């Protein structure tokens, strides 16, 4: 009986040795492979830079659905105020729009009056004053209307002469006054009162006595 069991024992022992050798060989191969890998220092690993061009940093990434004050965070988690799970805010990933630059109105708006003192917009009711645009009349409140004379006056305003202008090379003479004298050489008034009041003037102004407008006196030119 012992003689029959001996070959079986030898086979079992050989099998155990074979398996053990295989395990040792596998361990040796794994160790060799591990040693062949490069050693990487975790302190030298550079984290990928986060792109901020596609996010809107003015809004929170996660926020409390109950809108608690302070219930915001850059990562998911519970609201620090009420404990509710915070929800993702999609608006965080919407890039901030570039601000639109609008030209200032001062560059395109005209002045209220031109060089001749004529208003650009005036009141249709004849109220005094005016403005640079169709705003409300300061007196009656009606909307001011465009005054074409504003552009006519500006177009006919002569440009100031320069040093090279022939004007400076010519003798300057004072033009004669367009306003005539109140009386001629004989003492006759140019404009007199139709009511026969004494006196007169050099233009059709109000009579100093009765207030009526003076009328032209043809005798002034005789």
mmCIF file of C-alpha atoms in Angstrom:
data_model
loop_
_atom_site.group_PDB
_atom_site.id
_atom_site.type_symbol
_atom_site.label_atom_id
_atom_site.label_comp_id
_atom_site.label_asym_id
_atom_site.label_seq_id
_atom_site.Cartn_x
_atom_site.Cartn_y
_atom_site.Cartn_z
ATOM 1 C CA UNK A 1 0.000 0.000 0.000
ATOM 2 C CA UNK A 2 2.836 2.394 0.874
ATOM 3 C CA UNK A 3 4.577 1.537 -2.366
ATOM 4 C CA UNK A 4 1.463 2.510 -4.375
ATOM 5 C CA UNK A 5 1.062 5.877 -2.623
ATOM 6 C CA UNK A 6 4.681 6.928 -3.202
ATOM 7 C CA UNK A 7 4.314 7.829 -6.902
ATOM 8 C CA UNK A 8 1.179 9.833 -6.122
ATOM 9 C CA UNK A 9 2.975 11.799 -3.431
ATOM 10 C CA UNK A 10 5.833 12.523 -5.815
ATOM 11 C CA UNK A 11 3.418 13.840 -8.435
ATOM 12 C CA UNK A 12 1.695 16.093 -5.911
ATOM 13 C CA UNK A 13 5.052 17.444 -4.735
ATOM 14 C CA UNK A 14 6.179 18.105 -8.278
ATOM 15 C CA UNK A 15 2.911 19.911 -9.025
ATOM 16 C CA UNK A 16 3.344 22.119 -5.979
ATOM 17 C CA UNK A 17 6.922 22.933 -6.971
ATOM 18 C CA UNK A 18 5.826 23.706 -10.534
ATOM 19 C CA UNK A 19 3.079 26.063 -9.395
ATOM 20 C CA UNK A 20 5.435 27.736 -6.951
ATOM 21 C CA UNK A 21 8.002 28.269 -9.677
ATOM 22 C CA UNK A 22 5.356 29.806 -11.908
ATOM 23 C CA UNK A 23 4.263 32.175 -9.128
ATOM 24 C CA UNK A 24 7.872 33.175 -8.494
ATOM 25 C CA UNK A 25 8.401 33.772 -12.204
ATOM 26 C CA UNK A 26 5.238 35.915 -12.408
ATOM 27 C CA UNK A 27 6.319 37.925 -9.388
ATOM 28 C CA UNK A 28 9.753 38.421 -10.920
ATOM 29 C CA UNK A 29 8.210 39.634 -14.178
ATOM 30 C CA UNK A 30 5.879 42.036 -12.364
ATOM 31 C CA UNK A 31 8.755 43.411 -10.313
ATOM 32 C CA UNK A 32 10.891 43.907 -13.416
ATOM 33 C CA UNK A 33 8.039 45.701 -15.159
ATOM 34 C CA UNK A 34 7.472 47.924 -12.124
ATOM 35 C CA UNK A 35 11.146 48.873 -11.992
ATOM 36 C CA UNK A 36 11.151 49.735 -15.691
ATOM 37 C CA UNK A 37 8.494 52.425 -15.221
ATOM 38 C CA UNK A 38 9.772 56.033 -14.817
ATOM 39 C CA UNK A 39 9.559 57.494 -11.344
ATOM 40 C CA UNK A 40 7.280 60.593 -11.350
ATOM 41 C CA UNK A 41 7.412 63.031 -8.486
ATOM 42 C CA UNK A 42 3.801 64.041 -7.662
ATOM 43 C CA UNK A 43 5.029 67.524 -6.736
ATOM 44 C CA UNK A 44 6.188 68.112 -10.309
ATOM 45 C CA UNK A 45 2.810 67.360 -11.884
ATOM 46 C CA UNK A 46 1.362 70.590 -13.280
ATOM 47 C CA UNK A 47 -2.390 70.792 -13.048
ATOM 48 C CA UNK A 48 -4.106 71.802 -16.294
ATOM 49 C CA UNK A 49 -4.953 75.456 -16.361
ATOM 50 C CA UNK A 50 -8.657 76.132 -16.161
ATOM 51 C CA UNK A 51 -10.080 78.089 -19.056
ATOM 52 C CA UNK A 52 -11.880 81.197 -17.915
ATOM 53 C CA UNK A 53 -12.718 82.406 -21.384
ATOM 54 C CA UNK A 54 -15.819 80.214 -21.595
ATOM 55 C CA UNK A 55 -17.194 80.876 -18.111
ATOM 56 C CA UNK A 56 -18.973 83.778 -16.502
ATOM 57 C CA UNK A 57 -17.185 84.468 -13.236
ATOM 58 C CA UNK A 58 -19.797 87.014 -12.203
ATOM 59 C CA UNK A 59 -22.315 84.268 -11.332
ATOM 60 C CA UNK A 60 -21.879 81.235 -9.000
ATOM 61 C CA UNK A 61 -21.179 77.768 -10.382
ATOM 62 C CA UNK A 62 -23.534 76.086 -7.903
ATOM 63 C CA UNK A 63 -26.338 77.730 -5.998
ATOM 64 C CA UNK A 64 -29.066 76.825 -3.522
ATOM 65 C CA UNK A 65 -32.492 76.171 -5.127
ATOM 66 C CA UNK A 66 -34.029 78.007 -2.159
ATOM 67 C CA UNK A 67 -32.015 81.144 -3.031
ATOM 68 C CA UNK A 68 -30.478 81.308 0.429
ATOM 69 C CA UNK A 69 -28.175 84.259 1.023
ATOM 70 C CA UNK A 70 -24.683 82.787 0.889
ATOM 71 C CA UNK A 71 -25.937 79.532 -0.602
ATOM 72 C CA UNK A 72 -23.414 79.500 -3.442
ATOM 73 C CA UNK A 73 -20.242 77.544 -4.134
ATOM 74 C CA UNK A 74 -17.745 76.704 -6.836
ATOM 75 C CA UNK A 75 -18.330 72.974 -6.318
ATOM 76 C CA UNK A 76 -21.361 70.756 -5.749
ATOM 77 C CA UNK A 77 -22.492 70.072 -2.208
ATOM 78 C CA UNK A 78 -25.020 71.069 0.416
ATOM 79 C CA UNK A 79 -26.184 74.634 0.999
ATOM 80 C CA UNK A 80 -24.323 75.994 4.054
ATOM 81 C CA UNK A 81 -27.522 77.759 5.148
ATOM 82 C CA UNK A 82 -30.406 75.278 4.753
ATOM 83 C CA UNK A 83 -28.548 72.054 3.925
ATOM 84 C CA UNK A 84 -30.340 71.471 0.604
ATOM 85 C CA UNK A 85 -28.238 70.047 -2.218
ATOM 86 C CA UNK A 86 -27.090 72.911 -4.398
ATOM 87 C CA UNK A 87 -27.919 72.778 -8.101
ATOM 88 C CA UNK A 88 -25.755 73.517 -11.092
ATOM 89 C CA UNK A 89 -26.032 77.012 -12.562
ATOM 90 C CA UNK A 90 -25.849 76.808 -16.351
ATOM 91 C CA UNK A 91 -25.355 80.557 -16.616
ATOM 92 C CA UNK A 92 -21.858 80.045 -15.196
ATOM 93 C CA UNK A 93 -20.778 78.495 -18.506
ATOM 94 C CA UNK A 94 -22.180 81.312 -20.612
ATOM 95 C CA UNK A 95 -19.316 83.688 -21.418
ATOM 96 C CA UNK A 96 -19.658 87.269 -20.349
ATOM 97 C CA UNK A 97 -20.760 89.350 -23.368
ATOM 98 C CA UNK A 98 -18.455 92.101 -24.469
ATOM 99 C CA UNK A 99 -19.779 95.530 -23.517
ATOM 100 C CA UNK A 100 -21.174 97.501 -26.409
ATOM 101 C CA UNK A 101 -19.544 100.873 -26.784
ATOM 102 C CA UNK A 102 -22.017 103.519 -27.872
ATOM 103 C CA UNK A 103 -20.835 106.870 -29.190
ATOM 104 C CA UNK A 104 -21.540 109.819 -26.997
ATOM 105 C CA UNK A 105 -24.367 112.065 -28.041
ATOM 106 C CA UNK A 106 -22.116 115.094 -27.644
ATOM 107 C CA UNK A 107 -20.250 114.146 -30.819
ATOM 108 C CA UNK A 108 -23.357 114.251 -33.015
ATOM 109 C CA UNK A 109 -25.652 116.690 -31.276
ATOM 110 C CA UNK A 110 -25.815 120.240 -32.578
ATOM 111 C CA UNK A 111 -25.638 123.352 -30.480
ATOM 112 C CA UNK A 112 -28.805 125.124 -29.410
ATOM 113 C CA UNK A 113 -27.893 128.285 -31.344
ATOM 114 C CA UNK A 114 -25.741 128.965 -34.369
ATOM 115 C CA UNK A 115 -23.238 131.788 -34.671
ATOM 116 C CA UNK A 116 -26.040 134.181 -35.542
ATOM 117 C CA UNK A 117 -27.963 133.388 -32.349
ATOM 118 C CA UNK A 118 -30.749 131.503 -34.192
ATOM 119 C CA UNK A 119 -32.181 128.506 -32.275
ATOM 120 C CA UNK A 120 -32.146 125.080 -33.953
ATOM 121 C CA UNK A 121 -35.579 124.130 -32.556
ATOM 122 C CA UNK A 122 -38.224 126.687 -31.615
ATOM 123 C CA UNK A 123 -41.760 126.704 -30.220
ATOM 124 C CA UNK A 124 -44.593 126.779 -32.767
ATOM 125 C CA UNK A 125 -46.526 129.039 -30.369
ATOM 126 C CA UNK A 126 -43.863 131.718 -30.638
ATOM 127 C CA UNK A 127 -42.536 131.315 -27.095
ATOM 128 C CA UNK A 128 -39.133 132.831 -26.486
ATOM 129 C CA UNK A 129 -36.035 130.646 -26.487
ATOM 130 C CA UNK A 130 -35.399 127.263 -28.037
ATOM 131 C CA UNK A 131 -33.156 124.202 -27.813
ATOM 132 C CA UNK A 132 -30.779 121.951 -29.735
ATOM 133 C CA UNK A 133 -33.362 119.163 -30.162
ATOM 134 C CA UNK A 134 -37.120 118.568 -30.272
ATOM 135 C CA UNK A 135 -37.681 118.756 -26.523
ATOM 136 C CA UNK A 136 -40.597 120.305 -24.640
ATOM 137 C CA UNK A 137 -40.929 124.082 -24.684
ATOM 138 C CA UNK A 138 -39.828 125.533 -21.359
ATOM 139 C CA UNK A 139 -42.766 127.979 -21.425
ATOM 140 C CA UNK A 140 -45.854 126.134 -22.734
ATOM 141 C CA UNK A 141 -44.683 122.515 -22.827
ATOM 142 C CA UNK A 142 -45.325 121.939 -26.546
ATOM 143 C CA UNK A 143 -42.737 119.967 -28.496
ATOM 144 C CA UNK A 144 -40.292 122.269 -30.253
ATOM 145 C CA UNK A 145 -40.175 122.148 -34.058
ATOM 146 C CA UNK A 146 -37.217 122.337 -36.403
ATOM 147 C CA UNK A 147 -36.164 125.823 -37.493
ATOM 148 C CA UNK A 148 -34.767 125.830 -41.031
ATOM 149 C CA UNK A 149 -33.383 129.317 -40.504
ATOM 150 C CA UNK A 150 -30.816 127.770 -38.151
ATOM 151 C CA UNK A 151 -29.065 126.167 -41.137
ATOM 152 C CA UNK A 152 -29.572 129.137 -43.444
ATOM 153 C CA UNK A 153 -27.899 131.472 -40.988
ATOM 154 C CA UNK A 154 -25.060 129.046 -40.443
ATOM 155 C CA UNK A 155 -24.548 128.627 -44.194
ATOM 156 C CA UNK A 156 -24.382 132.343 -44.883
ATOM 157 C CA UNK A 157 -22.044 133.154 -42.005
ATOM 158 C CA UNK A 158 -18.780 134.320 -43.629
ATOM 159 C CA UNK A 159 -15.577 132.628 -42.594
ATOM 160 C CA UNK A 160 -13.123 134.648 -40.570
ATOM 161 C CA UNK A 161 -10.344 136.075 -42.784
ATOM 162 C CA UNK A 162 -6.852 134.699 -42.373
ATOM 163 C CA UNK A 163 -3.572 136.578 -42.378
ATOM 164 C CA UNK A 164 -3.063 135.611 -46.034
ATOM 165 C CA UNK A 165 -6.464 136.955 -47.029
ATOM 166 C CA UNK A 166 -6.489 140.005 -49.365
ATOM 167 C CA UNK A 167 -8.660 141.715 -46.796
ATOM 168 C CA UNK A 168 -5.585 142.460 -44.722
ATOM 169 C CA UNK A 169 -3.817 143.907 -47.770
ATOM 170 C CA UNK A 170 -6.546 146.431 -48.453
ATOM 171 C CA UNK A 171 -7.313 149.650 -46.674
ATOM 172 C CA UNK A 172 -10.168 149.106 -44.289
ATOM 173 C CA UNK A 173 -12.908 151.676 -44.254
ATOM 174 C CA UNK A 174 -15.789 151.817 -41.847
ATOM 175 C CA UNK A 175 -19.083 151.191 -43.658
ATOM 176 C CA UNK A 176 -21.710 153.850 -43.413
ATOM 177 C CA UNK A 177 -24.253 153.233 -40.747
ATOM 178 C CA UNK A 178 -27.458 151.703 -42.099
ATOM 179 C CA UNK A 179 -29.461 153.491 -39.439
ATOM 180 C CA UNK A 180 -30.471 156.993 -40.532
ATOM 181 C CA UNK A 181 -30.463 159.970 -38.183
ATOM 182 C CA UNK A 182 -33.651 160.840 -36.326
ATOM 183 C CA UNK A 183 -33.736 164.304 -37.975
ATOM 184 C CA UNK A 184 -32.446 165.671 -41.254
ATOM 185 C CA UNK A 185 -30.535 168.924 -41.688
ATOM 186 C CA UNK A 186 -33.796 170.880 -41.538
ATOM 187 C CA UNK A 187 -34.788 169.272 -38.238
ATOM 188 C CA UNK A 188 -37.556 167.110 -39.755
ATOM 189 C CA UNK A 189 -38.028 163.705 -38.037
ATOM 190 C CA UNK A 190 -37.721 160.535 -40.133
ATOM 191 C CA UNK A 191 -40.573 158.810 -38.256
ATOM 192 C CA UNK A 192 -43.388 160.699 -36.565
ATOM 193 C CA UNK A 193 -46.534 159.886 -34.571
ATOM 194 C CA UNK A 194 -49.769 159.574 -36.565
ATOM 195 C CA UNK A 195 -51.599 161.150 -33.609
ATOM 196 C CA UNK A 196 -49.626 164.359 -34.036
ATOM 197 C CA UNK A 197 -47.578 163.948 -30.856
ATOM 198 C CA UNK A 198 -44.437 166.053 -30.781
ATOM 199 C CA UNK A 199 -41.054 164.523 -31.443
ATOM 200 C CA UNK A 200 -40.129 161.492 -33.472
ATOM 201 C CA UNK A 201 -37.318 159.009 -34.046
ATOM 202 C CA UNK A 202 -35.011 157.472 -36.625
ATOM 203 C CA UNK A 203 -37.059 154.241 -36.897
ATOM 204 C CA UNK A 204 -40.581 152.868 -36.423
ATOM 205 C CA UNK A 205 -40.512 152.547 -32.645
ATOM 206 C CA UNK A 206 -43.215 153.351 -30.081
ATOM 207 C CA UNK A 207 -44.188 156.995 -29.633
ATOM 208 C CA UNK A 208 -42.736 158.359 -26.413
ATOM 209 C CA UNK A 209 -46.029 160.159 -25.662
ATOM 210 C CA UNK A 210 -48.927 157.846 -26.628
ATOM 211 C CA UNK A 211 -47.170 154.557 -27.324
ATOM 212 C CA UNK A 212 -48.373 154.149 -30.930
ATOM 213 C CA UNK A 213 -45.857 152.928 -33.483
ATOM 214 C CA UNK A 214 -44.276 155.819 -35.368
ATOM 215 C CA UNK A 215 -44.877 156.008 -39.130
ATOM 216 C CA UNK A 216 -42.561 157.017 -41.938
ATOM 217 C CA UNK A 217 -42.419 160.750 -42.715
ATOM 218 C CA UNK A 218 -41.831 161.380 -46.425
ATOM 219 C CA UNK A 219 -40.972 165.012 -45.715
ATOM 220 C CA UNK A 220 -37.739 163.799 -44.127
ATOM 221 C CA UNK A 221 -36.374 163.039 -47.633
ATOM 222 C CA UNK A 222 -37.461 166.368 -49.209
#
